[in-house]
Tab-separated table of C-alpha atoms in Angstrom:
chain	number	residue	atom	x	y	z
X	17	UNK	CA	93.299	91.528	48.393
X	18	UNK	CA	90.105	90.022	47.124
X	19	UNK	CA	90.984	86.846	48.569
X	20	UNK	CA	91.394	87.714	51.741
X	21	UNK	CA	88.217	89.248	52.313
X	22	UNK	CA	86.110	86.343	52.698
X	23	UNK	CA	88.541	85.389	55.082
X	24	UNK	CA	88.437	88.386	57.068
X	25	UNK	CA	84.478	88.731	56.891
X	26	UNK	CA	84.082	84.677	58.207
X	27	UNK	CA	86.732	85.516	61.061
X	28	UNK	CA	84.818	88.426	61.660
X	29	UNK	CA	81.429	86.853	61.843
X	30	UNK	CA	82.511	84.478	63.867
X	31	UNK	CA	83.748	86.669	66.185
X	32	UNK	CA	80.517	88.896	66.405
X	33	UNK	CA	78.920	85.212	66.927
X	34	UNK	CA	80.212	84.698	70.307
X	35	UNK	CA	80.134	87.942	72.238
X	36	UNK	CA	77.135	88.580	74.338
X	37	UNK	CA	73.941	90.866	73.575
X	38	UNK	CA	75.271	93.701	74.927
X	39	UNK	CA	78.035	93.459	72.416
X	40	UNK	CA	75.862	92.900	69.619
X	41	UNK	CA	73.253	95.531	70.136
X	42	UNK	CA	75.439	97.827	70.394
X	43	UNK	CA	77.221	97.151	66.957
X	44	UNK	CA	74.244	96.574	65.104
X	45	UNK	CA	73.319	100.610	66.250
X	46	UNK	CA	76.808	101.647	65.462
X	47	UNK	CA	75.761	100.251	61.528
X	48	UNK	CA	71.896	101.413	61.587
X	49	UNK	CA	73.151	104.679	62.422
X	50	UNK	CA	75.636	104.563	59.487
X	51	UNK	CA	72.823	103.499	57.086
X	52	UNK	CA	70.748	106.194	58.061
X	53	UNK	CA	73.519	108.910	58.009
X	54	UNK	CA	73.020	109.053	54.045
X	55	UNK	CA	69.661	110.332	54.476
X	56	UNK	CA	69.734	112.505	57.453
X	57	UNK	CA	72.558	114.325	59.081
X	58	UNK	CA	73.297	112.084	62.372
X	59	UNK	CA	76.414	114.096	63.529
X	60	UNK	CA	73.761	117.200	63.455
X	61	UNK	CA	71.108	115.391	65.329
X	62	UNK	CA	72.768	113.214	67.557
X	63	UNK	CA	75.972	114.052	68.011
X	64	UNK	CA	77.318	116.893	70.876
X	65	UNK	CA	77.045	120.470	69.880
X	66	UNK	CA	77.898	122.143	72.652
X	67	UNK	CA	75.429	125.444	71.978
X	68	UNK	CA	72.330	122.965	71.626
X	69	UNK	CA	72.961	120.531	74.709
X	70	UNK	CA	72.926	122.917	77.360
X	71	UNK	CA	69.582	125.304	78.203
X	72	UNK	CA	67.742	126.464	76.348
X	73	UNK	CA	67.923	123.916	73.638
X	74	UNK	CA	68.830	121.262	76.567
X	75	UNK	CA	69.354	118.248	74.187
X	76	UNK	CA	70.515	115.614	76.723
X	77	UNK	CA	69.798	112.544	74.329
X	78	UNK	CA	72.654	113.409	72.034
X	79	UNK	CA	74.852	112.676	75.411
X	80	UNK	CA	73.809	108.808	75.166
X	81	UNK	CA	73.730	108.772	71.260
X	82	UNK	CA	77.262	110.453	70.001
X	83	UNK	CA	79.452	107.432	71.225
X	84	UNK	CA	77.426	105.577	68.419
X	85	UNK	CA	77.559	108.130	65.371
X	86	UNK	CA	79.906	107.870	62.738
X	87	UNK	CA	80.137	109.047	58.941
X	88	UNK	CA	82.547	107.010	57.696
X	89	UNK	CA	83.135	103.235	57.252
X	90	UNK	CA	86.457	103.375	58.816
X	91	UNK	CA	85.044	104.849	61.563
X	92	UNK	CA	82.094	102.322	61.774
X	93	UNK	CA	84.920	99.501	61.956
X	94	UNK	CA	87.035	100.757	64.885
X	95	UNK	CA	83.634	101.862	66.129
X	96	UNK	CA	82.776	97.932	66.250
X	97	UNK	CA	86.086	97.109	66.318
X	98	UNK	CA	86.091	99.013	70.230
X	99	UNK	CA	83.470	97.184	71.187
X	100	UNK	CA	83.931	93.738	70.551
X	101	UNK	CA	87.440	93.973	71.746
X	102	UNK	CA	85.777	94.741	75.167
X	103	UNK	CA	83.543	91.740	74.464
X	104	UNK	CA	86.376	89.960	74.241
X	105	UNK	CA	89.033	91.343	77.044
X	106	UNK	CA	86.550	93.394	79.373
X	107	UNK	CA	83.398	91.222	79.194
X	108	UNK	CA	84.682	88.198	80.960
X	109	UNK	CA	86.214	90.103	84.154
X	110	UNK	CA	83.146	92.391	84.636
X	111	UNK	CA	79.903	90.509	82.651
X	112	UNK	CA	77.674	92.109	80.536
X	113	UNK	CA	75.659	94.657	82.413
X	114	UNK	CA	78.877	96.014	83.847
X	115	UNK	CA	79.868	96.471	80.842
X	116	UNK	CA	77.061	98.328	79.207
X	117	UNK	CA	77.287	100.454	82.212
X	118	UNK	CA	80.920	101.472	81.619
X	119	UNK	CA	80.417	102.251	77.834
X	120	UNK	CA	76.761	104.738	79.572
X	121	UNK	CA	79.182	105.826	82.041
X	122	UNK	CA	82.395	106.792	79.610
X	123	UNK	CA	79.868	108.096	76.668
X	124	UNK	CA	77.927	110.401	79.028
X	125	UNK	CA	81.050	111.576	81.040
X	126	UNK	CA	82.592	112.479	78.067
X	127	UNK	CA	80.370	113.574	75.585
X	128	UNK	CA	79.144	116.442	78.544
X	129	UNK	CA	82.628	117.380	79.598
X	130	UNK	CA	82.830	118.547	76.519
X	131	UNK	CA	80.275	119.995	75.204
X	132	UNK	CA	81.455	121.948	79.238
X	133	UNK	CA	84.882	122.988	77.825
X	134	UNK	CA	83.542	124.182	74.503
X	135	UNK	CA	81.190	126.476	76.401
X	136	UNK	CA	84.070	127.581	78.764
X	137	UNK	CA	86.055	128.489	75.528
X	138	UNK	CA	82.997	130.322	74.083
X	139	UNK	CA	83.122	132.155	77.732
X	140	UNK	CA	86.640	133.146	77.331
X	141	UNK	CA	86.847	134.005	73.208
X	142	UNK	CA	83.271	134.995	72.408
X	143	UNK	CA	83.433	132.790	69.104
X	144	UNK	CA	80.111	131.332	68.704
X	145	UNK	CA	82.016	128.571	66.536
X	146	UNK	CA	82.687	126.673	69.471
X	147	UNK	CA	78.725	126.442	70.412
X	148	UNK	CA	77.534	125.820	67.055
X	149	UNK	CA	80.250	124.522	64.473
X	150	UNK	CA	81.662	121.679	67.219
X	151	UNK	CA	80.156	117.910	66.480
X	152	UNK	CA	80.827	115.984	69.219
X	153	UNK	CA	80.594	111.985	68.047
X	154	UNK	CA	81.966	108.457	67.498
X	155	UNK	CA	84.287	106.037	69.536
X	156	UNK	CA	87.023	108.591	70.719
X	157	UNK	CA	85.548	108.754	74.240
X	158	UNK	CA	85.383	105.399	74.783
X	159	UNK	CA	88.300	104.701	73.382
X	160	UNK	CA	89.948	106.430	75.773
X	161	UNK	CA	88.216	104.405	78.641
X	162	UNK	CA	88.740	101.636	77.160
X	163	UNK	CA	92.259	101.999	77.183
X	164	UNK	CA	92.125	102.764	80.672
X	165	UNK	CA	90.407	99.459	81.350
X	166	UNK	CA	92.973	97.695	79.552
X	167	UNK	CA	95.570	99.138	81.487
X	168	UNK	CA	94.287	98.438	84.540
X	169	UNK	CA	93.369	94.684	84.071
X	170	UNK	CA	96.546	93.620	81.546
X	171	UNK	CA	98.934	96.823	81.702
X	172	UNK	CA	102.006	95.065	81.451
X	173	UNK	CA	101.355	92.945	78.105
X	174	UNK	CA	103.610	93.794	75.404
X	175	UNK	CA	102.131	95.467	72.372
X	176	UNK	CA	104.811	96.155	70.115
X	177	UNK	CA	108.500	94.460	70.110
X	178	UNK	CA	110.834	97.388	68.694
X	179	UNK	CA	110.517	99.206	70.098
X	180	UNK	CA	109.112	97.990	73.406
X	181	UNK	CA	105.390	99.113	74.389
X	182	UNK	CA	103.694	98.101	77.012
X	183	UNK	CA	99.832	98.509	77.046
X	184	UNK	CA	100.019	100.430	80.077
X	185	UNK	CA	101.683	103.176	77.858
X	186	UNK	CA	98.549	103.412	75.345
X	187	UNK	CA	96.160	105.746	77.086
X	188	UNK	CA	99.492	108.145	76.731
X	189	UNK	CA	100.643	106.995	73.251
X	190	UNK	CA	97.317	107.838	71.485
X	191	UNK	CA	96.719	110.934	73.308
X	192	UNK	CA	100.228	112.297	72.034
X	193	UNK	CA	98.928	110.661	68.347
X	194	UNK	CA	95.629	112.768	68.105
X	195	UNK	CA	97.307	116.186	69.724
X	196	UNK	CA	100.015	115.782	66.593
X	197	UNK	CA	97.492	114.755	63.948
X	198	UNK	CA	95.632	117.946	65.143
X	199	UNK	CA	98.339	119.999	65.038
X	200	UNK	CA	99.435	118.752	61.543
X	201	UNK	CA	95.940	119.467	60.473
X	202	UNK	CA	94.970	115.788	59.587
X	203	UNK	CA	92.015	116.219	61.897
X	204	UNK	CA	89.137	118.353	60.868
X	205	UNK	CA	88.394	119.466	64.533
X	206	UNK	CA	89.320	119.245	68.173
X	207	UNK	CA	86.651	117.220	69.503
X	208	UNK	CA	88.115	113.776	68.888
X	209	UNK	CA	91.381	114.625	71.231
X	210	UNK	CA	88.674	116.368	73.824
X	211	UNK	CA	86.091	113.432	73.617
X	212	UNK	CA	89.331	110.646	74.014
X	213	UNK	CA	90.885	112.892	76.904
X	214	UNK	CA	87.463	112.956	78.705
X	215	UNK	CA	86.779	109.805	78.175
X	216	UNK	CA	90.009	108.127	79.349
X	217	UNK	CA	89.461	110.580	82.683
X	218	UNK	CA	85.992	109.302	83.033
X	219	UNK	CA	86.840	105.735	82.416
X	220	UNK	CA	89.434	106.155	85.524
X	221	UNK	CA	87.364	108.058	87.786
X	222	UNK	CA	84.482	105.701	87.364
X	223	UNK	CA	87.300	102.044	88.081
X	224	UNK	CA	89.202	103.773	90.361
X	225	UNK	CA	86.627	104.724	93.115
X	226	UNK	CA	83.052	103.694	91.987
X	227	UNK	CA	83.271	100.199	90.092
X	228	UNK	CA	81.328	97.483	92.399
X	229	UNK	CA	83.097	93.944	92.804
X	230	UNK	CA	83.447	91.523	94.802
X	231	UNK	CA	86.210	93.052	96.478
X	232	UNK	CA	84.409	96.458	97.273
X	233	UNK	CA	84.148	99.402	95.108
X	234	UNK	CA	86.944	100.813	93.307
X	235	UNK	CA	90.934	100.014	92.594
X	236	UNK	CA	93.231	102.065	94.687
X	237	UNK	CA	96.253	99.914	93.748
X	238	UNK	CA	99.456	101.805	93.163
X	239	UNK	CA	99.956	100.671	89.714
X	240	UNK	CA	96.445	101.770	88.641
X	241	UNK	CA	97.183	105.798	90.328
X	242	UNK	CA	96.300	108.684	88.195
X	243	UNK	CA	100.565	109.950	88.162
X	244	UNK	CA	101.457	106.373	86.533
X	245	UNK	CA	99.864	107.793	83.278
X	246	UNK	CA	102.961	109.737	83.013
X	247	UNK	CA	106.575	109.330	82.036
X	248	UNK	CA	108.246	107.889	85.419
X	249	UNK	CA	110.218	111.828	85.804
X	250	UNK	CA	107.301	113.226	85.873
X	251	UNK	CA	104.996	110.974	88.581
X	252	UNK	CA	106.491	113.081	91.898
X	253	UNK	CA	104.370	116.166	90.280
X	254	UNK	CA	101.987	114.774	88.697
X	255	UNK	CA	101.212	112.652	92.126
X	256	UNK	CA	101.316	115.109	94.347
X	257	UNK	CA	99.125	117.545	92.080
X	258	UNK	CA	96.867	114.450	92.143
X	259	UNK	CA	96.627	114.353	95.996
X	260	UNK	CA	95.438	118.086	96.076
X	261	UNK	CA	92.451	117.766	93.619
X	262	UNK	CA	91.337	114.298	95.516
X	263	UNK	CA	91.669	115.996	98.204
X	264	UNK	CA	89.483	118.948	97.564
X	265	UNK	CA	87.020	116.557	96.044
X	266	UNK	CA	86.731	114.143	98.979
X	267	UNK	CA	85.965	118.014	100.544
X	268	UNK	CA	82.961	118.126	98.838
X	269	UNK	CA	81.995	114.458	98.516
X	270	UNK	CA	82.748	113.560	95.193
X	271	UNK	CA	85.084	111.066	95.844
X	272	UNK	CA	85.910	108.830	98.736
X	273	UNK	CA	88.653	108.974	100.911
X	274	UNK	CA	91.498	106.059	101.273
X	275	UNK	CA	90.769	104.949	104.264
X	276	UNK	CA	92.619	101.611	106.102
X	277	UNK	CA	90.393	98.511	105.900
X	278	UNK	CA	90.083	95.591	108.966
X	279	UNK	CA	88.831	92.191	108.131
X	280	UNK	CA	87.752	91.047	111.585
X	281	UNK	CA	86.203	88.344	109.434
X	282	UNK	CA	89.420	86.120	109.156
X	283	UNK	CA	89.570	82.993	110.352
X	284	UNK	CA	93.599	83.190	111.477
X	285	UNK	CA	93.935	86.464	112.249
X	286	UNK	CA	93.518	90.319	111.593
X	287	UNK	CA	93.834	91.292	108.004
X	288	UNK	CA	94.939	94.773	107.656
X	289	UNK	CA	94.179	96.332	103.844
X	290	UNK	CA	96.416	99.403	103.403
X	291	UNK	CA	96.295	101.772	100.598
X	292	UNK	CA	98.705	100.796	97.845
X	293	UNK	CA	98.109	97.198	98.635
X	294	UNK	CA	94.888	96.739	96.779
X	295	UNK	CA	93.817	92.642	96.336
X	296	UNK	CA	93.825	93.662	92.457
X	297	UNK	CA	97.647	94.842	93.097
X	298	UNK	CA	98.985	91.540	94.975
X	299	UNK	CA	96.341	89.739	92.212
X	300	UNK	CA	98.343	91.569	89.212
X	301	UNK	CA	101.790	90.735	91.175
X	302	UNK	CA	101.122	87.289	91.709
X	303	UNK	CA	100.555	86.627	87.291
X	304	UNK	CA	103.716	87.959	86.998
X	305	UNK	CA	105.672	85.585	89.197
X	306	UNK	CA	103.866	82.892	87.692
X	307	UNK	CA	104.348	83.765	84.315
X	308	UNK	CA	107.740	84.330	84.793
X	309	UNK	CA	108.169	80.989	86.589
X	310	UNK	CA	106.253	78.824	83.796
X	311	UNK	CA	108.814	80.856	81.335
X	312	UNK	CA	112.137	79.812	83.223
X	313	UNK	CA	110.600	75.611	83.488
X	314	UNK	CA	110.148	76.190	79.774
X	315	UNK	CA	113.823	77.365	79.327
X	316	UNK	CA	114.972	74.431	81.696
X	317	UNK	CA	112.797	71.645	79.928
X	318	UNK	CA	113.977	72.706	76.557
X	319	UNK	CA	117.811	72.506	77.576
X	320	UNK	CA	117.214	69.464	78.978
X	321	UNK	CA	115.690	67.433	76.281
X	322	UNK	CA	119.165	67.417	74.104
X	323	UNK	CA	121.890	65.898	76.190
X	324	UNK	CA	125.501	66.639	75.624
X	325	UNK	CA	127.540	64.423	72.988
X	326	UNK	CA	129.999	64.447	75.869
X	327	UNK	CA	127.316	62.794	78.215
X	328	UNK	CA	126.815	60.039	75.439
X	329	UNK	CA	130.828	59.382	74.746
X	330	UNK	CA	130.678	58.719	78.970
X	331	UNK	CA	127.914	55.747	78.964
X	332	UNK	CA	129.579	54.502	75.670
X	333	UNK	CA	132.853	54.127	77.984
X	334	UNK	CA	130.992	52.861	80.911
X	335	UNK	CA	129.210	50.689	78.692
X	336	UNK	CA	132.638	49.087	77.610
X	337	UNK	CA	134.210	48.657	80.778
X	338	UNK	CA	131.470	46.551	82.227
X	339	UNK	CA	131.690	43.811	78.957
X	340	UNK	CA	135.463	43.567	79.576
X	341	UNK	CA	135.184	43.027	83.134
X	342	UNK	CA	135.436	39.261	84.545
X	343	UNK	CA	132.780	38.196	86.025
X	344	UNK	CA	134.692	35.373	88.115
X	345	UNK	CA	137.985	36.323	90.294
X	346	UNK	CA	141.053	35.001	88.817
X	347	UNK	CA	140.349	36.222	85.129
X	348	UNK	CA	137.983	33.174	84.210
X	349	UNK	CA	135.014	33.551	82.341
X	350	UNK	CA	132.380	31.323	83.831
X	351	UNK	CA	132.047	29.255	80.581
X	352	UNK	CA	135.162	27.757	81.188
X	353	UNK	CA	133.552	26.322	84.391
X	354	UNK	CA	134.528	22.538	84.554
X	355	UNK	CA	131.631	20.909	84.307
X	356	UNK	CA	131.083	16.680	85.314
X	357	UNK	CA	131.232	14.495	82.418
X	358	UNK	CA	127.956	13.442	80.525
X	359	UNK	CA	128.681	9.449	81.864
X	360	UNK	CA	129.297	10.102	85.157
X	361	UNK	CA	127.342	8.400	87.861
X	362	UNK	CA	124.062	10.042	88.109
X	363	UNK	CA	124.055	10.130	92.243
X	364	UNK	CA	127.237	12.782	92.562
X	365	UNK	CA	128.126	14.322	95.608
X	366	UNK	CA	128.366	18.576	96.266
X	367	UNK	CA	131.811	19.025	97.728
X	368	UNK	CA	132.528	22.655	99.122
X	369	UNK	CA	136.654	23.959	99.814
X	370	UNK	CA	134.939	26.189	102.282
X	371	UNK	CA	137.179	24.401	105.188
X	372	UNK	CA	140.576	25.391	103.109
X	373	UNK	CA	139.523	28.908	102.397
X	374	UNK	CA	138.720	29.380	106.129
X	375	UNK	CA	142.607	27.443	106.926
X	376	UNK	CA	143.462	30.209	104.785
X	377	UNK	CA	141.961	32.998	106.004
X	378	UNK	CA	143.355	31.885	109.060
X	379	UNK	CA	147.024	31.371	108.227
X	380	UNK	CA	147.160	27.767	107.996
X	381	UNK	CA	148.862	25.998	105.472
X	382	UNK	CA	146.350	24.602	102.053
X	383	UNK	CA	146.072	21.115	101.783
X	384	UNK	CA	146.442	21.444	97.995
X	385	UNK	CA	150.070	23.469	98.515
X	386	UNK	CA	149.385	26.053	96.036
X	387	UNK	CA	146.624	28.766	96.816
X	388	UNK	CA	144.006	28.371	93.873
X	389	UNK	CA	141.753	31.666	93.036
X	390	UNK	CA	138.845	29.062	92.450
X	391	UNK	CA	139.167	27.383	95.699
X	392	UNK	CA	136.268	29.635	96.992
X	393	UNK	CA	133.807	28.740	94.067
X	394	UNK	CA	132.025	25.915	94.247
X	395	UNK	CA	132.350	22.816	91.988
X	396	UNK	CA	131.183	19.524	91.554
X	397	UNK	CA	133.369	16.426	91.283
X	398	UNK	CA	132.862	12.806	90.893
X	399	UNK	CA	131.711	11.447	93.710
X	400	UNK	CA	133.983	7.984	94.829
X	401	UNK	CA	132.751	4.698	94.354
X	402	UNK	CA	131.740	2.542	97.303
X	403	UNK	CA	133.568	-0.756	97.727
């Protein structure tokens, strides 16, 4: 184990070395904030209790502070751990402010939603426990954004094998994980599953209908709607309890409404932008055909690099029909050609048979008597000496 850690803390380092400010700031808090927490009580002082943030205490600054508290060092590493994987994923879709104002926008959302539900349960049970006993801190808010994120920009990467899970399946997965661990008692309170569960609802709210790019504002892309968080026999209900709350809050302007979109702009012709086919949709659709595409080349290359042994047996048998062929008609290998003797006179004459192959051809009767295959070939004979 010891010999792994250097490795682990040079990876790491390295790791932390090329991620942006934003990414860096914010870890080096996350460990200040651990440091200090053996001297002072952070969780008291900056973490969410729900009886302090709201009047007349009114601490707001423990809204921007709890996503950065943590007690443990476990909890400091997937604290850092969070964030540099959004350095790493997040940070090169959106840039770095965007991405400091997701982490404001999930921390905030989630750390007063709440500290809001706790006082609701106070409301309904009278236990002052839930004002005053509830701290409110570390990464499980935006973890739960983050997961959103993920799902939205690489949901259909495969995260485990066996069985098979898909990353658009986390945001689910880990809420089901805390609600068991708090049932089975493992966690000391409720306020990690209610800081993810707000946090993963923030997270969407905030991508699905106020994100700026440079494609508008928002993602309403059918693969990124709030009913494909669900198991598939559940998305009817879930989808149509979705379209009642957006539409009450489009009623009283809290969200926008999905309206149909006309790029006059084109140079061709009309573009028409429906809802359910987002760019970010025909974007997503369009990685999948390719990586399935550069997957079946890969398939074809490989099965074409080893040829059959049946392939190689044909050329061998090709190969051995062409030696044994003659090259001449009539059998005769053109070695045998006659050739004129070495004391010959020098000044011999070319003599061609072409006027008995054309008698021949044209039923006339060979001078020599017997038809000769080598009467069409050309030879050279001794030419006759003058007198």
């Amino acid at each position: 184990m010891n010999r792994y850690l250097p490795v682990a803390r040079q990876h790491f380092l390295a790791a932390l070395a090329s991620t942006s400010v934003v990414v860096k700031s914010i870890s080096a808090v996350v460990v200040l904030l651990y440091l200090l927490s053996w001297a002072v009580d952070t969780p008291y002082a900056l973490g969410v209790t729900p009886g302090y943030l709201f009047p007349p205490n009114f601490w707001v600054w423990t809204l921007v502070t709890h996503g950065v508290v943590e007690q443990h060092v476990w909890g400091v590493v997937a604290n850092v751990g969070i964030v540099m994987a959004c350095g790493r994923l997040l940070e090169p879709l959106w840039g770095a402010l965007e991405l400091l104002i997701f982490f404001a926008v999930v921390n905030i959302s989630a750390g007063l939603l709440a500290g809001l539900s706790y006082l609701l349960t106070y409301v309904a049970t009278f236990d002052l426990d839930y004002l005053f006993a509830v701290r409110a801190y570390g990464a499980a808010g935006f973890l739960g954004g983050v997961l959103v994120a993920l799902k939205q920009t690489m949901g259909d990467t495969t995260v485990l094998r066996v069985p098979q899970v898909r990353l658009k399946a986390a945001p689910a997965l880990v809420l089901l994980l805390l609600a068991l661990l708090r049932l089975a008692g493992l966690l000391d309170s409720s306020a990690p599953l209610a800081a993810y569960s707000y946090g993963a609802l923030s997270g969407w709210v905030y991508l699905r209908f106020y994100q700026r790019h440079s494609r508008g504002r928002g993602d309403m892309s059918d693969h990124f709607a709030f009913a494909s968080f669900f198991p598939e026999a559940l998305q009817p209900a879930v989808g149509l309890l979705a379209g009642l709350v957006h539409s009450a809050l489009v009623k009283v302007k809290v969200c926008r409404k999905m309206v149909k979109r006309y790029d006059v702009g084109a140079p061709s012709s009309i573009t028409i932008s429906l809802p359910g086919t987002d760019p970010q949709d025909a974007e997503r659709r369009r990685q999948l055909a390719l990586k399935a595409l550069n997957e079946r080349l890969k398939r074809v290359e490989d099965q074409s690099a080893w040829p059959s042994m049946d392939d190689e047996e044909d050329d061998d048998d090709d190969e051995v029909r062409t030696d044994t062929q003659p090259l001449l008609p009539g059998g005769r290998d053109p070695s045998s050609t006659p050739r004129p003797a070495a004391g010959g006179p020098v000044g011999g004459s070319l003599s061609s048979t072409s006027s008995s192959s054309m008698s021949q051809s044209s039923g006339g009767p060979s001078t020599g008597g017997a038809q000769h295959p080598e009467s069409s070939i050309i030879s050279f004979e001794d030419a006759p000496s003058r007198s």
